[in-house]
Coordinates of C-alpha atoms in Angstrom, one line a residue:
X1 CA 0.0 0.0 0.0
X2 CA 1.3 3.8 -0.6
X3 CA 2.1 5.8 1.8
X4 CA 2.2 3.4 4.4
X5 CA 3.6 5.4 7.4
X6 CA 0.3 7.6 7.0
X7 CA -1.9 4.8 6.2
X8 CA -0.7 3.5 9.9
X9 CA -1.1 6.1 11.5
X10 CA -4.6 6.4 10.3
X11 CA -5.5 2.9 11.3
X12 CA -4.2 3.3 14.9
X13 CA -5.2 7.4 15.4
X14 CA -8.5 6.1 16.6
X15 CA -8.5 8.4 19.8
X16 CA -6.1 11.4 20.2
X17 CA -4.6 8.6 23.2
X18 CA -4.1 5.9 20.5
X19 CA -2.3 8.2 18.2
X20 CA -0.2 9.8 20.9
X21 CA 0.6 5.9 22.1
X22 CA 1.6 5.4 18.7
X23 CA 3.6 8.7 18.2
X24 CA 6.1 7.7 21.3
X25 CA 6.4 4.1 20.0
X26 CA 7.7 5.5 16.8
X27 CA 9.8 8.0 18.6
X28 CA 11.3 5.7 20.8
X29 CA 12.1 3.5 17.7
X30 CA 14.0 6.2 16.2
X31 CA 16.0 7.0 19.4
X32 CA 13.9 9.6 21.2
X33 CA 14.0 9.0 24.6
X34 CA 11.0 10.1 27.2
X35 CA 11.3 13.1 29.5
X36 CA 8.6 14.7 32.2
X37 CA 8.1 17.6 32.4
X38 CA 7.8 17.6 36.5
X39 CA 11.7 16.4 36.2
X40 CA 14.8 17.9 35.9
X41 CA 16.4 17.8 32.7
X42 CA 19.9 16.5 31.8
X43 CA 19.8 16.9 28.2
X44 CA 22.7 15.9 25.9
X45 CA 24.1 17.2 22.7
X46 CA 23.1 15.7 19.3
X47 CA 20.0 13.9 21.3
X48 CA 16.4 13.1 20.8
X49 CA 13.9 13.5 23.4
X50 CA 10.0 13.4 23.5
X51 CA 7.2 14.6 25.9
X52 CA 3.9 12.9 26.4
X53 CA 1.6 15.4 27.9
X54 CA -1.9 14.3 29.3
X55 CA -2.1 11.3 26.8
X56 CA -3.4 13.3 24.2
X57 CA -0.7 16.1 23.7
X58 CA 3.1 14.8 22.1
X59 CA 5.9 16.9 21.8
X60 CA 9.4 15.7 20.5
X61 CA 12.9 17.6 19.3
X62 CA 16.2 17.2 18.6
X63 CA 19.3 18.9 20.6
X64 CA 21.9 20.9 19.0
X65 CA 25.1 20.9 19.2
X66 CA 25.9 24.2 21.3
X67 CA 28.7 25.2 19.1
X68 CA 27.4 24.5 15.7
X69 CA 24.0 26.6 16.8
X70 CA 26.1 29.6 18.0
X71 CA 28.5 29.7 14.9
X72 CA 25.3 29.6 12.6
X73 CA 24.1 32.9 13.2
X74 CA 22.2 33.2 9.8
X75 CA 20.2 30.3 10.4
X76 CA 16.6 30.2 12.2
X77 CA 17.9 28.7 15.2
X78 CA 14.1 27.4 16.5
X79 CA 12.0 25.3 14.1
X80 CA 8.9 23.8 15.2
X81 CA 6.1 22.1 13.3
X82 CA 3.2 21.7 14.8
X83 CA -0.3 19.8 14.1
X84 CA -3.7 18.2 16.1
X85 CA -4.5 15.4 17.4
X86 CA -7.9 15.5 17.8
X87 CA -10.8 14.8 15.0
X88 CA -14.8 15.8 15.5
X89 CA -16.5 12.2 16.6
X90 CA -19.2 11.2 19.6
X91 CA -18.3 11.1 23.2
X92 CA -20.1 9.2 25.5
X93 CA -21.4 11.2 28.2
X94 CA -20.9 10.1 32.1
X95 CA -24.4 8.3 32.5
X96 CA -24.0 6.3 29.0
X97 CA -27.1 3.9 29.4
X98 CA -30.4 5.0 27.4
X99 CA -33.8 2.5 27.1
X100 CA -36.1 2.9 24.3
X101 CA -38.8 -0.2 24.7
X102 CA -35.9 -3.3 24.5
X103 CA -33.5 -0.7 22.8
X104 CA -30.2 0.0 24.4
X105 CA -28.7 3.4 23.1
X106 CA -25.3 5.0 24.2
X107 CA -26.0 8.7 25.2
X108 CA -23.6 11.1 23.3
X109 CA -22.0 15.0 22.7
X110 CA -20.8 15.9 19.7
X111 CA -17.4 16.7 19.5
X112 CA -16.1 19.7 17.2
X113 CA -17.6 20.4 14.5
X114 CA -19.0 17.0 12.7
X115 CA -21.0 16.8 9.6
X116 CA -23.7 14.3 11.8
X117 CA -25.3 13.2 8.6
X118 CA -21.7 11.2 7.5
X119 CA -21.7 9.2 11.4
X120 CA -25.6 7.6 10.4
X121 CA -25.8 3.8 9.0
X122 CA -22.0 2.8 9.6
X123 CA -19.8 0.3 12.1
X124 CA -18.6 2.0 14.9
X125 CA -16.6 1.3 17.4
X126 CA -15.5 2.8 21.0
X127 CA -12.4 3.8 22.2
X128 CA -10.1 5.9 24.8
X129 CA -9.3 6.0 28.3
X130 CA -10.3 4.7 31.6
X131 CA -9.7 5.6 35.3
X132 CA -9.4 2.7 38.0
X133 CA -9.8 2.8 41.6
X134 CA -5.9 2.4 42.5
X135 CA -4.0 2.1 46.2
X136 CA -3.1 5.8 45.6
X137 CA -5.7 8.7 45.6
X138 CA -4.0 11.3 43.6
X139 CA -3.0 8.2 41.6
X140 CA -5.9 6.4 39.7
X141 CA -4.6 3.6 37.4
X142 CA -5.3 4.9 33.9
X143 CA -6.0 1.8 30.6
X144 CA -6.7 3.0 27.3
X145 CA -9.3 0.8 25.4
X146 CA -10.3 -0.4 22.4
X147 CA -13.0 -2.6 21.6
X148 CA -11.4 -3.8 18.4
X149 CA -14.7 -4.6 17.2
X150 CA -17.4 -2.6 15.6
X151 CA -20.1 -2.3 18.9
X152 CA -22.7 -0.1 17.7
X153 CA -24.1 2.2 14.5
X154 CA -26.4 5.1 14.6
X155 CA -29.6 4.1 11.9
X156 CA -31.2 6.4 9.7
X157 CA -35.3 7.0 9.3
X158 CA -36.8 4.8 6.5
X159 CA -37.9 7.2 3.4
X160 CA -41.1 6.1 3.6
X161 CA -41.4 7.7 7.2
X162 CA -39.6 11.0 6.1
X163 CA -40.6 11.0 2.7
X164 CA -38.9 14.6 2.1
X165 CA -35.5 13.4 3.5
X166 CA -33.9 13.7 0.0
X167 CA -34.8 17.4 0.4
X168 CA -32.2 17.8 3.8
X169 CA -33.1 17.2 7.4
X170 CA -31.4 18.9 10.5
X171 CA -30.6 16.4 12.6
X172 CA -30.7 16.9 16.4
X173 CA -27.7 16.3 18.3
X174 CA -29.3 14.9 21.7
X175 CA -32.1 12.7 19.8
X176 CA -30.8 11.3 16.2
X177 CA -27.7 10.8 17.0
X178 CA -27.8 8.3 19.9
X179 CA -25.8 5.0 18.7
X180 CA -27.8 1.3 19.0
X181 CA -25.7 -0.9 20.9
X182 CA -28.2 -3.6 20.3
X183 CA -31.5 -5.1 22.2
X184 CA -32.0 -5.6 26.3
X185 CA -33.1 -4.5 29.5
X186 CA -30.4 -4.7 31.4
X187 CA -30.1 -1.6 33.7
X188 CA -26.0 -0.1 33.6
X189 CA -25.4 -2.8 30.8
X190 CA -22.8 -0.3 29.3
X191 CA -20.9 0.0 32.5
X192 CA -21.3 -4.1 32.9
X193 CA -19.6 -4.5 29.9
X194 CA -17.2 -2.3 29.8
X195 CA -15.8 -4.0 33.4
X196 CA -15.9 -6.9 31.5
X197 CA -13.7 -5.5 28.8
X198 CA -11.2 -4.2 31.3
X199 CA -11.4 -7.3 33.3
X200 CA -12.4 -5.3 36.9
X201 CA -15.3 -4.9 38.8
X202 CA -17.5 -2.5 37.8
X203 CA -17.5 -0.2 41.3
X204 CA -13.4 0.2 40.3
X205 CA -14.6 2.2 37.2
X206 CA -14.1 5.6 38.6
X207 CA -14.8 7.2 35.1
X208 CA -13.7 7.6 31.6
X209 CA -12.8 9.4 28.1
X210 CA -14.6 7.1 25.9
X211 CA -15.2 8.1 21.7
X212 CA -17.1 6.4 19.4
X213 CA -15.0 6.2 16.2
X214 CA -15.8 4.8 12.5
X215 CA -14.3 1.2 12.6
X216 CA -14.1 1.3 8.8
X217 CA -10.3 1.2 7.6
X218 CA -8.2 3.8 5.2
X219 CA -8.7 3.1 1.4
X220 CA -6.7 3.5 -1.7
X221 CA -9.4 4.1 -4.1
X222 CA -9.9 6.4 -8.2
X223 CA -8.6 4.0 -11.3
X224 CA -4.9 5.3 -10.8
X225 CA -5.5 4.7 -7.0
X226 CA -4.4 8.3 -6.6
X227 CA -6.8 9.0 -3.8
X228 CA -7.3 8.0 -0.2
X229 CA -10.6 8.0 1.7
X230 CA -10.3 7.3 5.2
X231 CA -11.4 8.6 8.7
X232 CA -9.6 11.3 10.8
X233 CA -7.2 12.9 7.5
X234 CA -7.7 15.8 9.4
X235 CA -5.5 15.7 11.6
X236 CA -3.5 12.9 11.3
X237 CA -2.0 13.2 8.0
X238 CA -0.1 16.3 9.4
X239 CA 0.9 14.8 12.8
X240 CA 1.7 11.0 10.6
X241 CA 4.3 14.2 8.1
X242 CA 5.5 15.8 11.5
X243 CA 6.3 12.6 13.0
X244 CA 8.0 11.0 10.0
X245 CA 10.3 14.2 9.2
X246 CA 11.0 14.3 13.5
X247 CA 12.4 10.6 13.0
X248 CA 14.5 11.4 9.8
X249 CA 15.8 15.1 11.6
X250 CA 19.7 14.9 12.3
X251 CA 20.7 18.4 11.8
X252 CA 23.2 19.7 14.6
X253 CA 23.1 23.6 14.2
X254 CA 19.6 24.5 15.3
X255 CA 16.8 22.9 17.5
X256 CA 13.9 21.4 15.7
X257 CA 10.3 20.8 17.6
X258 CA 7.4 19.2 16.2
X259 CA 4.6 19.3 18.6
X260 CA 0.8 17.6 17.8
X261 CA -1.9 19.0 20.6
X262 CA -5.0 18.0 21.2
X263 CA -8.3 19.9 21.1
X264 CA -8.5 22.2 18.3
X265 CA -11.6 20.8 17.1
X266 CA -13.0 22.8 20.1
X267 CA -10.9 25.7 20.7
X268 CA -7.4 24.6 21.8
X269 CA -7.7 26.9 24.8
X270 CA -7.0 23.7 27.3
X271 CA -4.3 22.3 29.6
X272 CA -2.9 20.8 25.9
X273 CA -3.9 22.5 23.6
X274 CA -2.3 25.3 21.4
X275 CA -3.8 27.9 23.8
X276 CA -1.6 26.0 26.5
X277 CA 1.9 27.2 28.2
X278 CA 3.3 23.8 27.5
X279 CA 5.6 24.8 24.2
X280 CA 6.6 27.8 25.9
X281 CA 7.9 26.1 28.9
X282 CA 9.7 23.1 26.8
X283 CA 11.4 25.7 24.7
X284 CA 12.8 28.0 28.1
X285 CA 13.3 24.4 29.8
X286 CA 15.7 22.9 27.1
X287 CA 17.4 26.2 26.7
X288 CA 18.2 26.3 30.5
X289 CA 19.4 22.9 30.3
X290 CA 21.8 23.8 27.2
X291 CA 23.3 26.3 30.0
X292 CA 21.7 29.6 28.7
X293 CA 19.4 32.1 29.7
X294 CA 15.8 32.6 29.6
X295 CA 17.0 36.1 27.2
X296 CA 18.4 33.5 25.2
X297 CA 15.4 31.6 24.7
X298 CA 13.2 34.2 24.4
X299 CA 15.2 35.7 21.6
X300 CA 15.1 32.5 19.4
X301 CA 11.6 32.6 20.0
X302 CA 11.1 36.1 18.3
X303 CA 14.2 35.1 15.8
X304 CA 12.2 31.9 15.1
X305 CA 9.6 30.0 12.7
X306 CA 6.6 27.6 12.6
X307 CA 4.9 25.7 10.6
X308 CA 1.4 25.0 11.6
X309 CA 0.4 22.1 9.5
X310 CA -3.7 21.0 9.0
X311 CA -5.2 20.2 6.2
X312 CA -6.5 22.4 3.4
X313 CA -10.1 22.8 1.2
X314 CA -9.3 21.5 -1.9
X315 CA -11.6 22.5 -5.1
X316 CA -15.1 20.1 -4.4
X317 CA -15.4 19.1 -8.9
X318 CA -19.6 19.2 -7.9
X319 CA -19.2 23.0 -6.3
X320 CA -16.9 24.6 -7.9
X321 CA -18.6 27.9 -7.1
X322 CA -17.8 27.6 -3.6
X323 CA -14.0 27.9 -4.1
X324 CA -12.2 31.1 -4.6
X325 CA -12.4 32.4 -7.5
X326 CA -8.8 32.6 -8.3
X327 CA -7.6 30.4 -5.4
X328 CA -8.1 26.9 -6.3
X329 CA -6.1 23.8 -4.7
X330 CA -6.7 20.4 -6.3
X331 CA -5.8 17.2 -4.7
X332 CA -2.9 15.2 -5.9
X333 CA -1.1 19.0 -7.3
X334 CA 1.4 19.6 -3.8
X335 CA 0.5 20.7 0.0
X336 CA -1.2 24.5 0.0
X337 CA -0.1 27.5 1.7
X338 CA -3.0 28.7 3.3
X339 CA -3.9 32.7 3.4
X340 CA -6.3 34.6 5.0
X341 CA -6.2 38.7 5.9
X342 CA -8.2 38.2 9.0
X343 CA -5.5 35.8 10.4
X344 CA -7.6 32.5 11.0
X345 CA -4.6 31.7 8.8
X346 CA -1.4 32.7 10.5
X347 CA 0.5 33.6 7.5
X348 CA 2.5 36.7 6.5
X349 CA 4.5 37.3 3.1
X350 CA 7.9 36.5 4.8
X351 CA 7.1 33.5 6.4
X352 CA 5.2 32.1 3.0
X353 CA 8.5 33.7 1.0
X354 CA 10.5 30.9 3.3
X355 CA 8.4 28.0 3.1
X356 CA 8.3 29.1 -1.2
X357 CA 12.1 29.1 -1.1
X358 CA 12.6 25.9 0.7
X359 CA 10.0 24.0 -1.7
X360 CA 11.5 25.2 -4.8
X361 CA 15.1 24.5 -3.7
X362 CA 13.9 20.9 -2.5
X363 CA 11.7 20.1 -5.8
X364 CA 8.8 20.2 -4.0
X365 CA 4.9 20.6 -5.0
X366 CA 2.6 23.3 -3.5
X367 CA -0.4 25.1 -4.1
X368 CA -2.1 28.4 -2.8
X369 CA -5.1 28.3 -0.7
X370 CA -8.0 31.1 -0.1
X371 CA -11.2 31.5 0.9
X372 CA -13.6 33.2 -0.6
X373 CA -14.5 36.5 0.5
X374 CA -18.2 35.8 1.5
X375 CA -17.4 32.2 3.0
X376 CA -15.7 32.1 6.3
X377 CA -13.6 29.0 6.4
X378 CA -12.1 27.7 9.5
X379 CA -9.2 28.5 11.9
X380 CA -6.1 26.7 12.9
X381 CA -3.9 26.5 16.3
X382 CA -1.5 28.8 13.9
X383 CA -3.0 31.8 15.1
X384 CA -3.5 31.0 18.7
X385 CA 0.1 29.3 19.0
X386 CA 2.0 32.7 17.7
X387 CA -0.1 34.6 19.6
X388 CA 1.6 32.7 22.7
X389 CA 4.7 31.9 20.7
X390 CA 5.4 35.8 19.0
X391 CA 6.7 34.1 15.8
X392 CA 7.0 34.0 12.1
X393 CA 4.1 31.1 11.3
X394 CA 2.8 29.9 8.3
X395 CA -0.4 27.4 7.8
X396 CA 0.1 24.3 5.2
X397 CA -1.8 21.2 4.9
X398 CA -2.5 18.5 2.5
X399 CA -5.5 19.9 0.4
X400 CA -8.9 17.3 0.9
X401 CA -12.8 17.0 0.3
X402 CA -15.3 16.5 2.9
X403 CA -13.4 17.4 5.9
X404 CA -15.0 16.9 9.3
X405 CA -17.1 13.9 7.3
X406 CA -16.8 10.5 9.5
X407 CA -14.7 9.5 5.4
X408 CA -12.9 12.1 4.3
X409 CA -10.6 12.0 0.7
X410 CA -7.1 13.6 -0.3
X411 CA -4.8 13.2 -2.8
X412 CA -1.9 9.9 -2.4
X413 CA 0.9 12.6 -3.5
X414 CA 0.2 15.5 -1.2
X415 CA 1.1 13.7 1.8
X416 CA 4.8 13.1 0.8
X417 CA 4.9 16.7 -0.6
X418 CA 3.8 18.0 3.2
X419 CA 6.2 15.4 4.8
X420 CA 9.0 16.2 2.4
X421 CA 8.3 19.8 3.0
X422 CA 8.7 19.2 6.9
X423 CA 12.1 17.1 6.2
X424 CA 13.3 20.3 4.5
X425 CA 12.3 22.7 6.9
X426 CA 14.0 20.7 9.6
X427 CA 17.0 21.0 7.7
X428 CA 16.9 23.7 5.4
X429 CA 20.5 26.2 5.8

C-alpha cells in the first residue's frame, strides 16, 4: 500500500490517546527518549527527546550541538512544526445507558464540529481512556481501550417515514444521534460490559474518556489509486508528516520541535492544547538545560519560525462555485499555503516567502489556498500558538474534500509533498 507510514497512523489514530501511544512508540524507535516535564532535565548534545503530555498532547525535538548553533548565526535557530491530534466524533457522556422499549442506546456530545449526517448507517466502534480505583488517591490507574470490534451504528429513518428526506433534514444532536448498541433491559449494561472488557469490577470504574469512532479502515481508491478515503485525515495526515520528518531530523546547528496538541476541534484553549503554556515552557526548559538564559530563549523565539500544519479545502469538482475564485487547490497537485487577511490563517508574506524558497530549492509541489470572500472558512492552532509563541508562522496542509465527514478524501501525492516539505524545513540552511 502507498504511503504506508500515513496509512498507519490512520489505522491506529482512533482516539487522540491511540495516536499519541503510537507517536512515542515510533519516537522511541528512532531514538527519542522520554522526559517529564515535572523532572529535571539533563539533556545531551546531538540527542532526541520526546514529551507525552496528558495522553493526548506529544511533543518531541532534537538537541543541538551548542557550538554549531552559536557559529550559525544566519540560520533560524528554532524550528517547530506543529499539528492536532484530535478529530470531531461522539463522546459518551458520564451516564451512557439510554432505554427505548428493549433498545439500548449509548447517550452522546458531539465533538467539534461533525458533519452528523456522515456518522448515520455505519460500524462504529468505542475507544479511549479509563480511570481505575488504585492504592493511591492522587493516583488512579489509567487503561486505554479499544474494543477492536465494531459495537454499535447510529440508523437512519426509513424514506417512507420521512418522505422529504432527500430534500435535507437537521438532525438533532441529543435525539438522532444516539448509537444502537443492540437489544436488552439490562439496567447499567454499558458499565457491565465495559468491566468486562477491562477485566475489573465495575465499582473500580471511577470514570472515563470514551469516543465512538468509525471502525471502517483507510482506502486506496480512483482508477490510478491516486486518492485516499479514510477517517480522521484531518488531523493525522499532518501529525503521521511531522512525525515521519522528526524521526529522519539529524541536523546539529539548530533545534527542531514538532509538537501535535489535542483539542483544536474545540478551541485549543486547554491544559494541551495550542492555547496551553506547554511549548513555551519546553522551549525556556531545554534552553536552561543547554546552560543559557531565559534572554536567550526568548530571543530565538522572536528570531524563530513555525509551521502550523492541518489540512486544506481543496476545489469540491460538484461546487466549484464555492472555491475562490482565483484560489483553487486540487488534490494530488502539492501541499497548499493557506492565506487569510483576517488571520484565522497565520500567514505573513515573509514566512510564505520561506516555506516558497525551501519548496522550490527541494523540488517540492505546492499550491495556494484562499477562501472566498463571502465564506468564512475555519481557523487553525496557527493563530493561537503565535499569539503565545510571537513568531513567524505559516499554515500548510494536504488539500482534501469533505473534511469533518466520518470518510474524508485527499490526494496519495500530497502527503509526501507535506512530509517532504517538513524534512526540508527541519534541515533547510
Amino acid at each position: 500500500m502507498k504511503n504506508e507510514i500515513l496509512v498507519k497512523y490512520l489505522k491506529a489514530g482512533i482516539t487522540p490517546f491511540h495516536l499519541v501511544q503510537q507517536c512515542a512508540a515510533d519516537l522511541e524507535a528512532a531514538g527519542f527518549a522520554p522526559l517529564a516535564m515535572e523532572e529535571a532535565w539533563h539533556l545531551e548534545e546531538s540527542k532526541k527527546y520526546y514529551i507525552n503530555h496528558h495522553g493526548t498532547t506529544i511533543l518531541a525535538f532534537t538537541v543541538p550541538k551548542k557550538d554549531e548553533m552559536l557559529a550559525s548565526q544566519d540560520n533560524i535557530a528554532l524550528r517547530i512544526a506543529a499539528a492536532h491530534t484530535d478529530y470531531p466524533c461522539m463522546r459518551i457522556k458520564t451516564s451512557p445507558d439510554v432505554k427505548t422499549k428493549k433498545y439500548h442506546k449509548l447517550n452522546v456530545e458531539v465533538y467539534g464540529g461533525a458533519i452528523l449526517n456522515t456518522w448515520l448507517d455505519r460500524p462504529l466502534g468505542i475507544a479511549g481512556r479509563v480511570a481505575l480505583r488504585s492504592d493511591k488517591c492522587l493516583h488512579p490507574q489509567m487503561r486505554l481501550y479499544d474494543s477492536k470490534r465494531p459495537l454499535a451504528t447510529i440508523p437512519n429513518l426509513a424514506i417512507h417515514m420521512n418522505r422529504e428526506i432527500n430534500k435535507g433534514i437537521e438532525l438533532n444532536r441529543q435525539a438522532d444521534m444516539l448509537p444502537l448498541l443492540g437489544m436488552g433491559e439490562d439496567e447499567d449494561a454499558f458499565m457491565t460490559f465495559l468491566a468486562k472488557e477491562l477485566q475489573v469490577p465495575v465499582e473500580d470504574i471511577l470514570d472515563f474518556e470514551l469516543s465512538i469512532y468509525v471502525w471502517e479502515e483507510p482506502a486506496q481508491i480512483g482508477l490510478r489509486e491516486d486518492m485516499i478515503s479514510s477517517p480522521r485525515i484531518d488531523n493525522i495526515s499532518s501529525c503521521a508528516a511531522i512525525m515521519e520528518a522528526m524521526c529522519q531530523a539529524t541536523c546539529d546547528k539548530h533545534l527542531n520541535i514538532g509538537i501535535c496538541y489535542d483539542h483544536e476541534e474545540i478551541g485549543s484553549r486547554t491544559k494541551q492544547g495550542a492555547g496551553s503554556a506547554i511549548l513555551t515552557d519546553v522551549i525556556e526548559k531545554i534552553y536552561e538545560s543547554m546552560g543559557w538564559t531565559a534572554r536567550t530563549a526568548k530571543d530565538a523565539i522572536y528570531q524563530g519560525l513555525m509551521v502550523s500544519a492541518d489540512v486544506a479545502h481543496a476545489l469540491h469538482p460538484n461546487h466549484v462555485e464555492k472555491a475562490d475564485i482565483t484560489s483553487q487547490p486540487i488534490m494530488g497537485d502539492g501541499f497548499a499555503i493557506k492565506e487569510a487577511a483576517s488571520q484565522s490563517y497565520a500567514t505573513d508574506c515573509e514566512a510564505i516567502g520561506i516555506v516558497e524558497q525551501i519548496a522550490r530549492a527541494n523540488g517540492i509541489a505546492y499550491q495556494k489556498y484562499t477562501n472566498r470572500s463571502d465564506i468564512v472558512g475555519g481557523g487553525t492552532l496557527g493563530a493561537i500558538s503565535s499569539a503565545l509563541l510571537p513568531m513567524r508562522t505559516i499554515d500548510v496542509g494536504v488539500p482534501m474534500l469533505a473534511m469533518h465527514s466520518a470518510r474524508e478524501l485527499m490526494g496519495q501525492a500530497d502527503y509526501g509533498n507535506l512530509k517532504d516539505l517538513i524534512v526540508s524545513f527541519y534541515g533547510a540552511a
